[in-house]
Tab-separated table of C-alpha atoms in Angstrom:
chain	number	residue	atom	x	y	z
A	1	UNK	CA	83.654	89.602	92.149
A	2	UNK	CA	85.567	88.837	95.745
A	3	UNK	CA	83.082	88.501	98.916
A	4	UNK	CA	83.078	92.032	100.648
A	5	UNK	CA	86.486	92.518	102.740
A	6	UNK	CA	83.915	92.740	106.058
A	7	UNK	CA	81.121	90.769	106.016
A	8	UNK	CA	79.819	91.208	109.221
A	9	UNK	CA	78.024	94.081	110.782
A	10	UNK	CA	80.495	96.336	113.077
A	11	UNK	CA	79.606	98.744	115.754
A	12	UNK	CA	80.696	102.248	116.542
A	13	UNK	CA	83.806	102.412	118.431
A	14	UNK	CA	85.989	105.257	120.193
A	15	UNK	CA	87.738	107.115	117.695
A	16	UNK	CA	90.791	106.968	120.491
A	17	UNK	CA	91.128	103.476	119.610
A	18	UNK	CA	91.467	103.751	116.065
A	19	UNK	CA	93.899	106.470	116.120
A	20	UNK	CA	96.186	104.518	118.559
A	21	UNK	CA	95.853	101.181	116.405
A	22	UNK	CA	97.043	103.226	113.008
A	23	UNK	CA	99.802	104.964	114.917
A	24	UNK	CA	100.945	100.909	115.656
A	25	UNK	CA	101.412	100.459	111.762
A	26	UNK	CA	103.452	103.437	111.097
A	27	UNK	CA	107.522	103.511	111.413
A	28	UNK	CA	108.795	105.515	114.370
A	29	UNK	CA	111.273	106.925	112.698
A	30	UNK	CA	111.612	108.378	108.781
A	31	UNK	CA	111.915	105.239	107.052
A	32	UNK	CA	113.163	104.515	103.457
A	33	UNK	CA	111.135	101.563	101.465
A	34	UNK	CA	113.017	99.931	98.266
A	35	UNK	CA	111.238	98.447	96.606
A	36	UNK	CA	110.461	96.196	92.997
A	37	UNK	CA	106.757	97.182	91.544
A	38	UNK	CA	104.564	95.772	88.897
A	39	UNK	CA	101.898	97.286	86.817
A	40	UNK	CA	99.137	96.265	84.431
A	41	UNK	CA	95.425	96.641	83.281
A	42	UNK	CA	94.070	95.915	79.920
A	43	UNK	CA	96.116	97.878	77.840
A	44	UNK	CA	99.663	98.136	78.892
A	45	UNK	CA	102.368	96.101	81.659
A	46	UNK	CA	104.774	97.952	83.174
A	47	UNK	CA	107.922	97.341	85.966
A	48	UNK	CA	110.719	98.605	87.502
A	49	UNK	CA	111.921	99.990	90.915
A	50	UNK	CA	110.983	102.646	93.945
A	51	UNK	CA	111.520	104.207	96.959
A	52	UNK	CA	109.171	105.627	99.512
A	53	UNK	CA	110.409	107.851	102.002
A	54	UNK	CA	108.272	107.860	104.696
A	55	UNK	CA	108.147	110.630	107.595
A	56	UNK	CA	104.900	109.548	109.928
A	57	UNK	CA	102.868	109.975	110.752
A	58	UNK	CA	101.517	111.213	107.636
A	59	UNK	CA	103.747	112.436	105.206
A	60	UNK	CA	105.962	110.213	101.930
A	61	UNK	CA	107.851	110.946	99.189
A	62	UNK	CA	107.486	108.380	96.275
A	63	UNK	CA	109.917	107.557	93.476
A	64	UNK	CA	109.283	105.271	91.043
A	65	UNK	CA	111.315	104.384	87.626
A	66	UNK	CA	110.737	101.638	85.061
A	67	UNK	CA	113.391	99.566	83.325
A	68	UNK	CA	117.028	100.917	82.649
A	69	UNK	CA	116.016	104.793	84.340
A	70	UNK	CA	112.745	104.995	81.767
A	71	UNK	CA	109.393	106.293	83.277
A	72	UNK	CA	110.743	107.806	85.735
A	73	UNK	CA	108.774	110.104	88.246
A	74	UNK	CA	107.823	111.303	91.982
A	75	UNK	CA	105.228	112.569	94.260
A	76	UNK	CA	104.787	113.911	97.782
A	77	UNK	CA	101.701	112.813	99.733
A	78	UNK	CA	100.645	113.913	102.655
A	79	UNK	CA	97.598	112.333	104.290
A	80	UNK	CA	95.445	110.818	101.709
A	81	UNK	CA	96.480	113.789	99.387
A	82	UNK	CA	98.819	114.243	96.545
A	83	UNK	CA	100.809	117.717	97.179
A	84	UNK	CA	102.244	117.407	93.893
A	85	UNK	CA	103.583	114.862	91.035
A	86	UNK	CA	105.925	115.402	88.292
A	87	UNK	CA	105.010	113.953	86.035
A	88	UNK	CA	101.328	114.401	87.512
A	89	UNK	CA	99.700	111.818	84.436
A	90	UNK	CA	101.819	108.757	85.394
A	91	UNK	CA	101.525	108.938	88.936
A	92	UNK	CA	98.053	109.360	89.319
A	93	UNK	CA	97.632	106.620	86.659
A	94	UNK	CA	100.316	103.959	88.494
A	95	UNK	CA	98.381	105.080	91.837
A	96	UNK	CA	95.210	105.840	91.236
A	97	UNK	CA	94.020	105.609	95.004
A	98	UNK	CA	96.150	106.824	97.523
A	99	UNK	CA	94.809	105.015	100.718
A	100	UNK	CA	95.720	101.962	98.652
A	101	UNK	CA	99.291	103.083	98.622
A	102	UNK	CA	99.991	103.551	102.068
A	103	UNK	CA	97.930	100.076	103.203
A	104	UNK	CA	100.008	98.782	100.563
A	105	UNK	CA	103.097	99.820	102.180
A	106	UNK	CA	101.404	98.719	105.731
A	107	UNK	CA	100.900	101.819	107.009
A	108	UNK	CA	97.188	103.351	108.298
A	109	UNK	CA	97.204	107.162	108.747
A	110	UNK	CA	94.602	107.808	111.056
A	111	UNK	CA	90.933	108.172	110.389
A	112	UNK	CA	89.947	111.888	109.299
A	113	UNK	CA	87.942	114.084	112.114
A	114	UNK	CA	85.123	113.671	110.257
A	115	UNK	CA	85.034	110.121	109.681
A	116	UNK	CA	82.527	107.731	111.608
A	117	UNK	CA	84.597	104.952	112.972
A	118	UNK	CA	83.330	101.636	113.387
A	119	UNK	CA	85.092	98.496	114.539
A	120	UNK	CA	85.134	94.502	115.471
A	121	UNK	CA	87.471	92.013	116.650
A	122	UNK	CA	87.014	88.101	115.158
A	123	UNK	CA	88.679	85.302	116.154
A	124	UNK	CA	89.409	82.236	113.684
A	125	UNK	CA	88.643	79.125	116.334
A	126	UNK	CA	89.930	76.901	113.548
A	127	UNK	CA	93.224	78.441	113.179
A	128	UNK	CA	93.648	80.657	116.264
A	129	UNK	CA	93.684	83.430	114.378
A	130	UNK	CA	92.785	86.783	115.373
A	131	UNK	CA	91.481	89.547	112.976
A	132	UNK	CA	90.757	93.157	113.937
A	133	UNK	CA	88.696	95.179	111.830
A	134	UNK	CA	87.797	98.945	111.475
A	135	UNK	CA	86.170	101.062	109.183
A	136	UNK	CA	86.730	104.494	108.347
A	137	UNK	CA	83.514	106.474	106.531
A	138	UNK	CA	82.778	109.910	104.999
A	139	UNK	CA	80.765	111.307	102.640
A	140	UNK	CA	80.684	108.403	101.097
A	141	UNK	CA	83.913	107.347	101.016
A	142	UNK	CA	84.179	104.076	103.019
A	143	UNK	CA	88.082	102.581	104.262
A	144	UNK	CA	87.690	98.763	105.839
A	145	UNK	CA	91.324	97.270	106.892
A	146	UNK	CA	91.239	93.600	108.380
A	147	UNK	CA	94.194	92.976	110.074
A	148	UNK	CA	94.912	89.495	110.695
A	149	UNK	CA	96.895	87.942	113.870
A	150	UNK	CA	99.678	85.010	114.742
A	151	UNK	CA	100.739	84.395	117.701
A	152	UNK	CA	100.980	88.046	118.760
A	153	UNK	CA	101.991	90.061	116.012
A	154	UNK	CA	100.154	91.152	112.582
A	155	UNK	CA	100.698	88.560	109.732
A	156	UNK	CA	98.667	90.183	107.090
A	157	UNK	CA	97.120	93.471	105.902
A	158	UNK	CA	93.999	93.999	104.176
A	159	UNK	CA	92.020	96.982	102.408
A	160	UNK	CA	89.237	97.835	100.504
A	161	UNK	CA	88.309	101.071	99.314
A	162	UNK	CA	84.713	101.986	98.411
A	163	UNK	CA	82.773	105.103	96.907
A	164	UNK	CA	79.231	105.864	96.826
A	165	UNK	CA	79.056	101.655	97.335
A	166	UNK	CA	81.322	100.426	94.512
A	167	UNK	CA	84.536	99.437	95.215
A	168	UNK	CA	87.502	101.278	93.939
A	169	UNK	CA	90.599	99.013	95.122
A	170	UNK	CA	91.598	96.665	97.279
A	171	UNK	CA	94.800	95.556	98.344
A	172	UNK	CA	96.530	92.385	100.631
A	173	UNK	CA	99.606	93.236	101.644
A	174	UNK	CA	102.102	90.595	103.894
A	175	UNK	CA	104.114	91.720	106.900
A	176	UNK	CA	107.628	89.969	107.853
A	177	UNK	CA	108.896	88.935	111.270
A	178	UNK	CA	109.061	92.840	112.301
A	179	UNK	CA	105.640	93.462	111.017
A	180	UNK	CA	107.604	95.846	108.187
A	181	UNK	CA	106.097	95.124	104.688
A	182	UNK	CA	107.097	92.530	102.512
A	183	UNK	CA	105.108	92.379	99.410
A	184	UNK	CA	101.808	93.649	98.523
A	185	UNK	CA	98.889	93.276	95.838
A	186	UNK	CA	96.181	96.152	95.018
A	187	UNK	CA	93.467	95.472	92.123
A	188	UNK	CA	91.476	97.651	90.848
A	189	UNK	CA	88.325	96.210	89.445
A	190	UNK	CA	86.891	98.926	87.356
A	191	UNK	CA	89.635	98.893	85.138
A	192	UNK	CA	91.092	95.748	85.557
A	193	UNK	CA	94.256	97.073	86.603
A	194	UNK	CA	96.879	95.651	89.136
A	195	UNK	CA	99.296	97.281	91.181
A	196	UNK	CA	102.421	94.689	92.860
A	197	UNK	CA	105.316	95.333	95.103
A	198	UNK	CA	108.097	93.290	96.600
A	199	UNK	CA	110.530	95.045	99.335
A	200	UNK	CA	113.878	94.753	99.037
A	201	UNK	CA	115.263	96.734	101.627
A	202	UNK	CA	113.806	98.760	104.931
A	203	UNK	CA	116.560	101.343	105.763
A	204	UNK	CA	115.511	102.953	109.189
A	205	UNK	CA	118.038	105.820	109.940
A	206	UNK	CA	117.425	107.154	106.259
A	207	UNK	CA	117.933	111.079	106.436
A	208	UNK	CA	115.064	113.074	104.464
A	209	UNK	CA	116.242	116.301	102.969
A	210	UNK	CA	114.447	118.712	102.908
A	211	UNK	CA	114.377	119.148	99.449
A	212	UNK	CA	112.871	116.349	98.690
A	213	UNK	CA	109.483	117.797	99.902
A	214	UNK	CA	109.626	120.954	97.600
A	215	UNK	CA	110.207	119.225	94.110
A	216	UNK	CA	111.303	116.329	92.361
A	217	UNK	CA	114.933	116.896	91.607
């Protein structure tokens, strides 16, 4: 298995700080995400094409088909929480953990009011690097993201997702020149399942009917 995503011991920091630092990651506008995905575990492979329609600071409406129109299917999520799915089965089976989804995407909603927050900031001497790191906990539910640095601007975006100590997902996901995502990787160990995505287009004056929130079609 992968070393831990954190492997050093972090200290309690203002939540303040963490909110402001996953407001940075969102869009500031609603924001459409196209998008080429890629899934498999030990049974079946899948593909095909989406769109996440993102309205921050907490709320997206995902699309997803497979090949030719098949498989097709949507969701609304707001927070780390599925309002609804259709169909429900092979949503919650392509994304089985939503904080993965949105760190996938680049995007940190802010930790819950409950959450103990916990943070460190790392510097690479060998290649100048700087990482930031937080951690999100709750009844135990634990959230690490290591965000990585280059010359000013955030390169790279990792997760890891744990429960009751065993890790549920973890995901790297690469940021371009705008710090927008690019592509993105989640695995999911228990089930040896992988989840991919390559961006194709950012469209940032998209218009989000209203509709859209209330049901798939």
């Amino acid at each position: 298995p992968p070393a831990p995503l954190v492997p050093v011991p972090l200290a309690p920091v203002e939540r303040d700080s963490a909110i402001a630092w996953a407001r940075t990651t969102l869009p500031p506008t609603p924001t459409a995400i196209r998008f080429r995905w890629h899934y498999q575990d030990e049974h079946v492979k899948y593909a095909g094409r989406g769109t996440a329609r993102v309205a921050p600071p907490d709320s997206m409406r995902f699309d997803y088909a497979g090949p030719l129109g098949l498989g097709s299917g949507a969701a609304v999520v707001i927070g780390d929480s599925v309002l609804w799915a259709d169909p429900e089965k092979n949503f919650r089976s392509l994304v089985p953990a939503i904080p993965m989804l949105w760190a996938a995407l680049g995007m940190i909603p802010p930790p819950a009011a409950e959450a103990d927050v916990l943070g460190a900031e790392l510097t690479d001497s060998a290649s100048v690097r700087r990482r930031v790191v937080w951690r999100f906990a709750q009844l135990g539910d634990t959230l690490d993201y290591l965000a990585s640095d280059s010359a000013g601007r955030t390169v790279l975006l990792e997760a890891e997702w744990r429960r009751q100590g065993e890790r549920v997902a973890r995901s790297r996901t690469s940021l371009d020149a705008r710090q927008r995502p690019a592509s993105a990787r989640v695995d999911f160990p228990s089930g040896g399942a992988r989840f991919e995505l390559t961006v194709v287009a950012i469209d940032t004056a998209t218009v989000i009917a209203p509709a859209l929130w209330r049901s798939r079609r």
